[in-house]
Amino acid sequence: MIKFSELKSGDYVLAESDGQAWRGEVTDFNHDEKEVSVNNGVQDMYFKCEDLYPLPVDENELFKLKFTKHVNEDGSVKYMKGAFRIQTSKQDDFSNFEIWYRDERRIITQPIPIHVLQNHYAAMTKVHLTDEAI
């Protein structure tokens, strides 16, 4: 479950309905009912927060968000989208990593979901992180 207050329009989540789950994009909010509209690529549907789940930050999700990958000589991995960087100490380990954009750096010391990474990205770049190429 994701907290209603954590989500912003454009965030990616896993939405579940009638036993099926799919990756979708948050498109709108019903603040009175605490419901979130999610587009599954075909249509928008409203969900309660208990039917929304976080997507993990992993290499697969970063590639969906159009990041490119560079493996450094020391085994660390850098993911890049424009001037934004994510640096992990080793391949497929997103439990402790660093993000930076220009002069601002943040150290993430625990696994975070994609929508939280999107919120960091937006705060640092002033642009929402989407699956569109820059």
mmCIF file of N, CA, C and O in Angstrom, residues 7-97:
data_model
loop_
_atom_site.group_PDB
_atom_site.id
_atom_site.type_symbol
_atom_site.label_atom_id
_atom_site.label_comp_id
_atom_site.label_asym_id
_atom_site.label_seq_id
_atom_site.Cartn_x
_atom_site.Cartn_y
_atom_site.Cartn_z
ATOM 1 N N LEU A 7 1.984 10.425 -3.193
ATOM 2 C CA LEU A 7 1.852 10.371 -4.650
ATOM 3 C C LEU A 7 1.681 11.743 -5.287
ATOM 4 O O LEU A 7 1.058 12.628 -4.710
ATOM 5 N N LYS A 8 2.227 11.842 -6.482
ATOM 6 C CA LYS A 8 2.059 13.035 -7.314
ATOM 7 C C LYS A 8 1.634 12.574 -8.701
ATOM 8 O O LYS A 8 1.903 11.443 -9.106
ATOM 9 N N SER A 9 0.979 13.452 -9.415
ATOM 10 C CA SER A 9 0.586 13.135 -10.780
ATOM 11 C C SER A 9 1.831 12.805 -11.593
ATOM 12 O O SER A 9 2.841 13.501 -11.511
ATOM 13 N N GLY A 10 1.785 11.713 -12.344
ATOM 14 C CA GLY A 10 2.916 11.268 -13.139
ATOM 15 C C GLY A 10 3.716 10.153 -12.496
ATOM 16 O O GLY A 10 4.555 9.535 -13.143
ATOM 17 N N ASP A 11 3.477 9.872 -11.207
ATOM 18 C CA ASP A 11 4.191 8.788 -10.526
ATOM 19 C C ASP A 11 3.752 7.438 -11.085
ATOM 20 O O ASP A 11 2.594 7.253 -11.462
ATOM 21 N N TYR A 12 4.687 6.486 -11.102
ATOM 22 C CA TYR A 12 4.393 5.126 -11.556
ATOM 23 C C TYR A 12 4.172 4.226 -10.350
ATOM 24 O O TYR A 12 4.944 4.270 -9.383
ATOM 25 N N VAL A 13 3.119 3.429 -10.424
ATOM 26 C CA VAL A 13 2.751 2.523 -9.340
ATOM 27 C C VAL A 13 2.278 1.199 -9.933
ATOM 28 O O VAL A 13 2.044 1.083 -11.140
ATOM 29 N N LEU A 14 2.095 0.227 -9.081
ATOM 30 C CA LEU A 14 1.487 -1.039 -9.449
ATOM 31 C C LEU A 14 0.057 -1.005 -8.920
ATOM 32 O O LEU A 14 -0.146 -0.868 -7.713
ATOM 33 N N ALA A 15 -0.919 -1.063 -9.813
ATOM 34 C CA ALA A 15 -2.331 -1.006 -9.437
ATOM 35 C C ALA A 15 -2.938 -2.398 -9.559
ATOM 36 O O ALA A 15 -2.679 -3.104 -10.529
ATOM 37 N N GLU A 16 -3.747 -2.767 -8.570
ATOM 38 C CA GLU A 16 -4.357 -4.093 -8.573
ATOM 39 C C GLU A 16 -5.877 -3.970 -8.559
ATOM 40 O O GLU A 16 -6.448 -3.201 -7.792
ATOM 41 N N SER A 17 -6.506 -4.756 -9.440
ATOM 42 C CA SER A 17 -7.964 -4.787 -9.519
ATOM 43 C C SER A 17 -8.396 -6.170 -9.974
ATOM 44 O O SER A 17 -7.880 -6.684 -10.975
ATOM 45 N N ASP A 18 -9.322 -6.771 -9.252
ATOM 46 C CA ASP A 18 -9.864 -8.090 -9.605
ATOM 47 C C ASP A 18 -8.773 -9.131 -9.829
ATOM 48 O O ASP A 18 -8.827 -9.920 -10.772
ATOM 49 N N GLY A 19 -7.757 -9.122 -8.984
ATOM 50 C CA GLY A 19 -6.696 -10.117 -9.066
ATOM 51 C C GLY A 19 -5.650 -9.851 -10.126
ATOM 52 O O GLY A 19 -4.699 -10.613 -10.255
ATOM 53 N N GLN A 20 -5.811 -8.798 -10.907
ATOM 54 C CA GLN A 20 -4.815 -8.440 -11.913
ATOM 55 C C GLN A 20 -4.061 -7.191 -11.462
ATOM 56 O O GLN A 20 -4.647 -6.291 -10.865
ATOM 57 N N ALA A 21 -2.784 -7.155 -11.770
ATOM 58 C CA ALA A 21 -1.970 -5.995 -11.419
ATOM 59 C C ALA A 21 -1.219 -5.523 -12.653
ATOM 60 O O ALA A 21 -0.821 -6.325 -13.496
ATOM 61 N N TRP A 22 -1.061 -4.204 -12.760
ATOM 62 C CA TRP A 22 -0.312 -3.639 -13.876
ATOM 63 C C TRP A 22 0.362 -2.354 -13.443
ATOM 64 O O TRP A 22 -0.078 -1.677 -12.525
ATOM 65 N N ARG A 23 1.441 -2.040 -14.162
ATOM 66 C CA ARG A 23 2.181 -0.801 -13.951
ATOM 67 C C ARG A 23 1.371 0.311 -14.598
ATOM 68 O O ARG A 23 0.948 0.200 -15.738
ATOM 69 N N GLY A 24 1.156 1.386 -13.857
ATOM 70 C CA GLY A 24 0.396 2.500 -14.401
ATOM 71 C C GLY A 24 0.918 3.829 -13.897
ATOM 72 O O GLY A 24 1.745 3.892 -12.992
ATOM 73 N N GLU A 25 0.404 4.878 -14.505
ATOM 74 C CA GLU A 25 0.810 6.239 -14.165
ATOM 75 C C GLU A 25 -0.324 6.962 -13.469
ATOM 76 O O GLU A 25 -1.461 6.957 -13.948
ATOM 77 N N VAL A 26 -0.023 7.597 -12.331
ATOM 78 C CA VAL A 26 -1.009 8.384 -11.597
ATOM 79 C C VAL A 26 -1.384 9.593 -12.450
ATOM 80 O O VAL A 26 -0.511 10.320 -12.923
ATOM 81 N N THR A 27 -2.702 9.778 -12.649
ATOM 82 C CA THR A 27 -3.160 10.880 -13.504
ATOM 83 C C THR A 27 -4.005 11.919 -12.775
ATOM 84 O O THR A 27 -4.098 13.053 -13.217
ATOM 85 N N ASP A 28 -4.656 11.528 -11.670
ATOM 86 C CA ASP A 28 -5.555 12.463 -10.983
ATOM 87 C C ASP A 28 -5.819 11.966 -9.568
ATOM 88 O O ASP A 28 -5.504 10.824 -9.222
ATOM 89 N N PHE A 29 -6.450 12.825 -8.768
ATOM 90 C CA PHE A 29 -6.756 12.496 -7.383
ATOM 91 C C PHE A 29 -8.185 12.904 -7.047
ATOM 92 O O PHE A 29 -8.643 13.960 -7.479
ATOM 93 N N ASN A 30 -8.872 12.069 -6.297
ATOM 94 C CA ASN A 30 -10.155 12.409 -5.698
ATOM 95 C C ASN A 30 -9.866 12.575 -4.208
ATOM 96 O O ASN A 30 -9.832 11.597 -3.462
ATOM 97 N N HIS A 31 -9.641 13.817 -3.782
ATOM 98 C CA HIS A 31 -9.229 14.083 -2.410
ATOM 99 C C HIS A 31 -10.342 13.764 -1.409
ATOM 100 O O HIS A 31 -10.045 13.358 -0.281
ATOM 101 N N ASP A 32 -11.595 13.925 -1.797
ATOM 102 C CA ASP A 32 -12.704 13.643 -0.879
ATOM 103 C C ASP A 32 -12.767 12.166 -0.513
ATOM 104 O O ASP A 32 -12.990 11.814 0.645
ATOM 105 N N GLU A 33 -12.584 11.303 -1.485
ATOM 106 C CA GLU A 33 -12.681 9.856 -1.271
ATOM 107 C C GLU A 33 -11.308 9.205 -1.062
ATOM 108 O O GLU A 33 -11.240 7.985 -0.867
ATOM 109 N N LYS A 34 -10.232 10.000 -1.140
ATOM 110 C CA LYS A 34 -8.865 9.476 -1.042
ATOM 111 C C LYS A 34 -8.634 8.381 -2.080
ATOM 112 O O LYS A 34 -8.122 7.302 -1.788
ATOM 113 N N GLU A 35 -9.016 8.679 -3.330
ATOM 114 C CA GLU A 35 -8.817 7.753 -4.437
ATOM 115 C C GLU A 35 -7.820 8.350 -5.423
ATOM 116 O O GLU A 35 -7.709 9.568 -5.557
ATOM 117 N N VAL A 36 -7.125 7.460 -6.120
ATOM 118 C CA VAL A 36 -6.089 7.860 -7.066
ATOM 119 C C VAL A 36 -6.442 7.293 -8.436
ATOM 120 O O VAL A 36 -6.719 6.105 -8.572
ATOM 121 N N SER A 37 -6.437 8.144 -9.452
ATOM 122 C CA SER A 37 -6.666 7.702 -10.822
ATOM 123 C C SER A 37 -5.345 7.242 -11.420
ATOM 124 O O SER A 37 -4.342 7.950 -11.364
ATOM 125 N N VAL A 38 -5.366 6.035 -11.986
ATOM 126 C CA VAL A 38 -4.171 5.456 -12.593
ATOM 127 C C VAL A 38 -4.500 5.061 -14.022
ATOM 128 O O VAL A 38 -5.515 4.417 -14.276
ATOM 129 N N ASN A 39 -3.632 5.454 -14.950
ATOM 130 C CA ASN A 39 -3.793 5.070 -16.346
ATOM 131 C C ASN A 39 -2.953 3.832 -16.603
ATOM 132 O O ASN A 39 -1.745 3.830 -16.356
ATOM 133 N N ASN A 40 -3.590 2.789 -17.115
ATOM 134 C CA ASN A 40 -2.887 1.536 -17.375
ATOM 135 C C ASN A 40 -2.407 1.429 -18.829
ATOM 136 O O ASN A 40 -2.046 0.353 -19.282
ATOM 137 N N GLY A 41 -2.446 2.529 -19.542
ATOM 138 C CA GLY A 41 -2.056 2.523 -20.944
ATOM 139 C C GLY A 41 -3.252 2.473 -21.869
ATOM 140 O O GLY A 41 -3.138 2.738 -23.059
ATOM 141 N N VAL A 42 -4.410 2.115 -21.314
ATOM 142 C CA VAL A 42 -5.644 2.028 -22.099
ATOM 143 C C VAL A 42 -6.691 2.991 -21.556
ATOM 144 O O VAL A 42 -7.341 3.704 -22.312
ATOM 145 N N GLN A 43 -6.825 3.015 -20.232
ATOM 146 C CA GLN A 43 -7.855 3.854 -19.618
ATOM 147 C C GLN A 43 -7.425 4.283 -18.221
ATOM 148 O O GLN A 43 -6.525 3.697 -17.628
ATOM 149 N N ASP A 44 -8.109 5.311 -17.697
ATOM 150 C CA ASP A 44 -7.910 5.749 -16.321
ATOM 151 C C ASP A 44 -8.930 5.055 -15.438
ATOM 152 O O ASP A 44 -10.101 4.957 -15.805
ATOM 153 N N MET A 45 -8.476 4.583 -14.270
ATOM 154 C CA MET A 45 -9.364 3.968 -13.297
ATOM 155 C C MET A 45 -8.992 4.500 -11.920
ATOM 156 O O MET A 45 -7.810 4.745 -11.643
ATOM 157 N N TYR A 46 -9.990 4.674 -11.053
ATOM 158 C CA TYR A 46 -9.740 5.137 -9.695
ATOM 159 C C TYR A 46 -9.527 3.955 -8.765
ATOM 160 O O TYR A 46 -10.222 2.944 -8.858
ATOM 161 N N PHE A 47 -8.538 4.116 -7.853
ATOM 162 C CA PHE A 47 -8.177 3.078 -6.903
ATOM 163 C C PHE A 47 -8.066 3.664 -5.506
ATOM 164 O O PHE A 47 -7.652 4.812 -5.341
ATOM 165 N N LYS A 48 -8.392 2.862 -4.532
ATOM 166 C CA LYS A 48 -8.083 3.181 -3.140
ATOM 167 C C LYS A 48 -6.598 2.903 -2.947
ATOM 168 O O LYS A 48 -6.006 2.066 -3.643
ATOM 169 N N CYS A 49 -5.982 3.556 -1.987
ATOM 170 C CA CYS A 49 -4.547 3.390 -1.764
ATOM 171 C C CYS A 49 -4.177 1.956 -1.398
ATOM 172 O O CYS A 49 -3.078 1.505 -1.716
ATOM 173 N N GLU A 50 -5.094 1.221 -0.771
ATOM 174 C CA GLU A 50 -4.772 -0.173 -0.419
ATOM 175 C C GLU A 50 -4.646 -1.074 -1.650
ATOM 176 O O GLU A 50 -4.190 -2.206 -1.543
ATOM 177 N N ASP A 51 -5.045 -0.578 -2.825
ATOM 178 C CA ASP A 51 -4.913 -1.332 -4.073
ATOM 179 C C ASP A 51 -3.736 -0.857 -4.926
ATOM 180 O O ASP A 51 -3.577 -1.269 -6.062
ATOM 181 N N LEU A 52 -2.920 0.036 -4.367
ATOM 182 C CA LEU A 52 -1.746 0.553 -5.063
ATOM 183 C C LEU A 52 -0.486 0.101 -4.334
ATOM 184 O O LEU A 52 -0.414 0.179 -3.103
ATOM 185 N N TYR A 53 0.491 -0.353 -5.098
ATOM 186 C CA TYR A 53 1.717 -0.874 -4.523
ATOM 187 C C TYR A 53 2.919 -0.203 -5.173
ATOM 188 O O TYR A 53 2.875 0.159 -6.350
ATOM 189 N N PRO A 54 3.999 -0.053 -4.415
ATOM 190 C CA PRO A 54 5.191 0.589 -4.975
ATOM 191 C C PRO A 54 5.933 -0.330 -5.931
ATOM 192 O O PRO A 54 5.927 -1.550 -5.780
ATOM 193 N N LEU A 55 6.541 0.269 -6.925
ATOM 194 C CA LEU A 55 7.453 -0.431 -7.832
ATOM 195 C C LEU A 55 8.865 -0.232 -7.295
ATOM 196 O O LEU A 55 9.232 0.888 -6.938
ATOM 197 N N PRO A 56 9.668 -1.270 -7.239
ATOM 198 C CA PRO A 56 11.021 -1.102 -6.696
ATOM 199 C C PRO A 56 11.937 -0.357 -7.670
ATOM 200 O O PRO A 56 11.753 -0.425 -8.880
ATOM 201 N N VAL A 57 12.889 0.362 -7.125
ATOM 202 C CA VAL A 57 13.943 0.910 -7.968
ATOM 203 C C VAL A 57 14.865 -0.261 -8.288
ATOM 204 O O VAL A 57 15.466 -0.861 -7.397
ATOM 205 N N ASP A 58 14.921 -0.619 -9.540
ATOM 206 C CA ASP A 58 15.827 -1.652 -10.014
ATOM 207 C C ASP A 58 16.226 -1.310 -11.445
ATOM 208 O O ASP A 58 15.715 -0.361 -12.036
ATOM 209 N N GLU A 59 17.152 -2.086 -11.965
ATOM 210 C CA GLU A 59 17.663 -1.785 -13.303
ATOM 211 C C GLU A 59 16.556 -1.814 -14.355
ATOM 212 O O GLU A 59 16.506 -0.956 -15.238
ATOM 213 N N ASN A 60 15.662 -2.771 -14.265
ATOM 214 C CA ASN A 60 14.565 -2.888 -15.219
ATOM 215 C C ASN A 60 13.705 -1.616 -15.235
ATOM 216 O O ASN A 60 13.386 -1.084 -16.303
ATOM 217 N N GLU A 61 13.343 -1.119 -14.059
ATOM 218 C CA GLU A 61 12.530 0.108 -13.983
ATOM 219 C C GLU A 61 13.311 1.320 -14.487
ATOM 220 O O GLU A 61 12.752 2.193 -15.149
ATOM 221 N N LEU A 62 14.606 1.382 -14.183
ATOM 222 C CA LEU A 62 15.406 2.512 -14.665
ATOM 223 C C LEU A 62 15.498 2.511 -16.188
ATOM 224 O O LEU A 62 15.431 3.562 -16.817
ATOM 225 N N PHE A 63 15.616 1.342 -16.779
ATOM 226 C CA PHE A 63 15.623 1.269 -18.249
ATOM 227 C C PHE A 63 14.276 1.702 -18.821
ATOM 228 O O PHE A 63 14.222 2.359 -19.868
ATOM 229 N N LYS A 64 13.176 1.367 -18.161
ATOM 230 C CA LYS A 64 11.850 1.818 -18.608
ATOM 231 C C LYS A 64 11.765 3.342 -18.558
ATOM 232 O O LYS A 64 11.053 3.950 -19.344
ATOM 233 N N LEU A 65 12.506 3.949 -17.611
ATOM 234 C CA LEU A 65 12.528 5.404 -17.479
ATOM 235 C C LEU A 65 13.613 6.048 -18.349
ATOM 236 O O LEU A 65 13.921 7.217 -18.203
ATOM 237 N N LYS A 66 14.175 5.252 -19.270
ATOM 238 C CA LYS A 66 15.143 5.720 -20.278
ATOM 239 C C LYS A 66 16.494 6.134 -19.700
ATOM 240 O O LYS A 66 17.170 7.018 -20.228
ATOM 241 N N PHE A 67 16.902 5.502 -18.595
ATOM 242 C CA PHE A 67 18.253 5.703 -18.087
ATOM 243 C C PHE A 67 19.213 4.864 -18.924
ATOM 244 O O PHE A 67 18.841 3.806 -19.436
ATOM 245 N N THR A 68 20.448 5.326 -19.048
ATOM 246 C CA THR A 68 21.496 4.524 -19.654
ATOM 247 C C THR A 68 22.425 4.061 -18.532
ATOM 248 O O THR A 68 22.467 4.657 -17.454
ATOM 249 N N LYS A 69 23.175 3.024 -18.814
ATOM 250 C CA LYS A 69 24.006 2.386 -17.793
ATOM 251 C C LYS A 69 25.473 2.444 -18.183
ATOM 252 O O LYS A 69 25.823 2.256 -19.343
ATOM 253 N N HIS A 70 26.318 2.685 -17.175
ATOM 254 C CA HIS A 70 27.767 2.636 -17.358
ATOM 255 C C HIS A 70 28.368 1.885 -16.166
ATOM 256 O O HIS A 70 28.145 2.273 -15.014
ATOM 257 N N VAL A 71 29.120 0.816 -16.448
ATOM 258 C CA VAL A 71 29.807 0.067 -15.396
ATOM 259 C C VAL A 71 31.208 0.639 -15.251
ATOM 260 O O VAL A 71 31.973 0.692 -16.219
ATOM 261 N N ASN A 72 31.535 1.080 -14.042
ATOM 262 C CA ASN A 72 32.847 1.655 -13.766
ATOM 263 C C ASN A 72 33.880 0.553 -13.526
ATOM 264 O O ASN A 72 33.520 -0.593 -13.242
ATOM 265 N N GLU A 73 35.158 0.902 -13.609
ATOM 266 C CA GLU A 73 36.236 -0.066 -13.427
ATOM 267 C C GLU A 73 36.204 -0.727 -12.054
ATOM 268 O O GLU A 73 36.611 -1.879 -11.906
ATOM 269 N N ASP A 74 35.735 -0.018 -11.033
ATOM 270 C CA ASP A 74 35.707 -0.566 -9.670
ATOM 271 C C ASP A 74 34.479 -1.445 -9.409
ATOM 272 O O ASP A 74 34.281 -1.930 -8.294
ATOM 273 N N GLY A 75 33.647 -1.658 -10.434
ATOM 274 C CA GLY A 75 32.456 -2.499 -10.278
ATOM 275 C C GLY A 75 31.207 -1.725 -9.917
ATOM 276 O O GLY A 75 30.106 -2.275 -9.918
ATOM 277 N N SER A 76 31.349 -0.449 -9.578
ATOM 278 C CA SER A 76 30.166 0.367 -9.307
ATOM 279 C C SER A 76 29.451 0.645 -10.624
ATOM 280 O O SER A 76 30.031 0.525 -11.706
ATOM 281 N N VAL A 77 28.193 0.991 -10.522
ATOM 282 C CA VAL A 77 27.382 1.210 -11.716
ATOM 283 C C VAL A 77 26.745 2.593 -11.646
ATOM 284 O O VAL A 77 26.232 2.997 -10.612
ATOM 285 N N LYS A 78 26.813 3.298 -12.767
ATOM 286 C CA LYS A 78 26.213 4.622 -12.868
ATOM 287 C C LYS A 78 25.082 4.550 -13.889
ATOM 288 O O LYS A 78 25.251 4.037 -14.992
ATOM 289 N N TYR A 79 23.906 5.058 -13.491
ATOM 290 C CA TYR A 79 22.755 5.171 -14.380
ATOM 291 C C TYR A 79 22.550 6.653 -14.643
ATOM 292 O O TYR A 79 22.585 7.459 -13.711
ATOM 293 N N MET A 80 22.327 7.005 -15.909
ATOM 294 C CA MET A 80 22.288 8.409 -16.290
ATOM 295 C C MET A 80 21.043 8.726 -17.118
ATOM 296 O O MET A 80 20.644 7.934 -17.972
ATOM 297 N N LYS A 81 20.471 9.866 -16.829
ATOM 298 C CA LYS A 81 19.411 10.432 -17.659
ATOM 299 C C LYS A 81 19.651 11.930 -17.677
ATOM 300 O O LYS A 81 19.463 12.619 -16.673
ATOM 301 N N GLY A 82 20.114 12.418 -18.829
ATOM 302 C CA GLY A 82 20.517 13.819 -18.890
ATOM 303 C C GLY A 82 21.651 14.049 -17.908
ATOM 304 O O GLY A 82 22.593 13.263 -17.834
ATOM 305 N N ALA A 83 21.567 15.101 -17.099
ATOM 306 C CA ALA A 83 22.601 15.411 -16.110
ATOM 307 C C ALA A 83 22.332 14.735 -14.765
ATOM 308 O O ALA A 83 23.118 14.896 -13.834
ATOM 309 N N PHE A 84 21.261 13.978 -14.651
ATOM 310 C CA PHE A 84 20.917 13.293 -13.406
ATOM 311 C C PHE A 84 21.645 11.955 -13.352
ATOM 312 O O PHE A 84 21.692 11.223 -14.336
ATOM 313 N N ARG A 85 22.208 11.624 -12.192
ATOM 314 C CA ARG A 85 22.979 10.392 -12.026
ATOM 315 C C ARG A 85 22.510 9.604 -10.810
ATOM 316 O O ARG A 85 22.144 10.175 -9.795
ATOM 317 N N ILE A 86 22.592 8.274 -10.960
ATOM 318 C CA ILE A 86 22.398 7.340 -9.847
ATOM 319 C C ILE A 86 23.639 6.465 -9.833
ATOM 320 O O ILE A 86 24.002 5.878 -10.850
ATOM 321 N N GLN A 87 24.301 6.378 -8.679
ATOM 322 C CA GLN A 87 25.519 5.568 -8.573
ATOM 323 C C GLN A 87 25.314 4.515 -7.494
ATOM 324 O O GLN A 87 25.017 4.836 -6.352
ATOM 325 N N THR A 88 25.453 3.234 -7.892
ATOM 326 C CA THR A 88 25.385 2.128 -6.943
ATOM 327 C C THR A 88 26.786 1.576 -6.744
ATOM 328 O O THR A 88 27.632 1.665 -7.637
ATOM 329 N N SER A 89 27.030 0.997 -5.580
ATOM 330 C CA SER A 89 28.366 0.461 -5.312
ATOM 331 C C SER A 89 28.628 -0.823 -6.077
ATOM 332 O O SER A 89 29.770 -1.165 -6.354
ATOM 333 N N LYS A 90 27.562 -1.555 -6.407
ATOM 334 C CA LYS A 90 27.727 -2.774 -7.197
ATOM 335 C C LYS A 90 26.447 -3.048 -7.985
ATOM 336 O O LYS A 90 25.386 -2.499 -7.685
ATOM 337 N N GLN A 91 26.574 -3.879 -8.979
ATOM 338 C CA GLN A 91 25.468 -4.219 -9.881
ATOM 339 C C GLN A 91 24.251 -4.718 -9.101
ATOM 340 O O GLN A 91 24.381 -5.532 -8.194
ATOM 341 N N ASP A 92 23.070 -4.238 -9.460
ATOM 342 C CA ASP A 92 21.786 -4.685 -8.912
ATOM 343 C C ASP A 92 21.647 -4.500 -7.411
ATOM 344 O O ASP A 92 20.897 -5.229 -6.766
ATOM 345 N N ASP A 93 22.367 -3.549 -6.827
ATOM 346 C CA ASP A 93 22.234 -3.278 -5.398
ATOM 347 C C ASP A 93 21.730 -1.851 -5.202
ATOM 348 O O ASP A 93 22.504 -0.897 -5.231
ATOM 349 N N PHE A 94 20.425 -1.738 -5.029
ATOM 350 C CA PHE A 94 19.815 -0.421 -4.837
ATOM 351 C C PHE A 94 19.423 -0.209 -3.378
ATOM 352 O O PHE A 94 18.490 0.523 -3.075
ATOM 353 N N SER A 95 20.143 -0.859 -2.464
ATOM 354 C CA SER A 95 19.855 -0.691 -1.040
ATOM 355 C C SER A 95 20.615 0.489 -0.456
ATOM 356 O O SER A 95 20.253 0.995 0.605
ATOM 357 N N ASN A 96 21.662 0.934 -1.120
ATOM 358 C CA ASN A 96 22.458 2.056 -0.659
ATOM 359 C C ASN A 96 23.101 2.685 -1.896
ATOM 360 O O ASN A 96 23.972 2.092 -2.506
ATOM 361 N N PHE A 97 22.635 3.880 -2.273
ATOM 362 C CA PHE A 97 23.146 4.495 -3.485
ATOM 363 C C PHE A 97 23.112 6.007 -3.367
ATOM 364 O O PHE A 97 22.562 6.560 -2.427
#
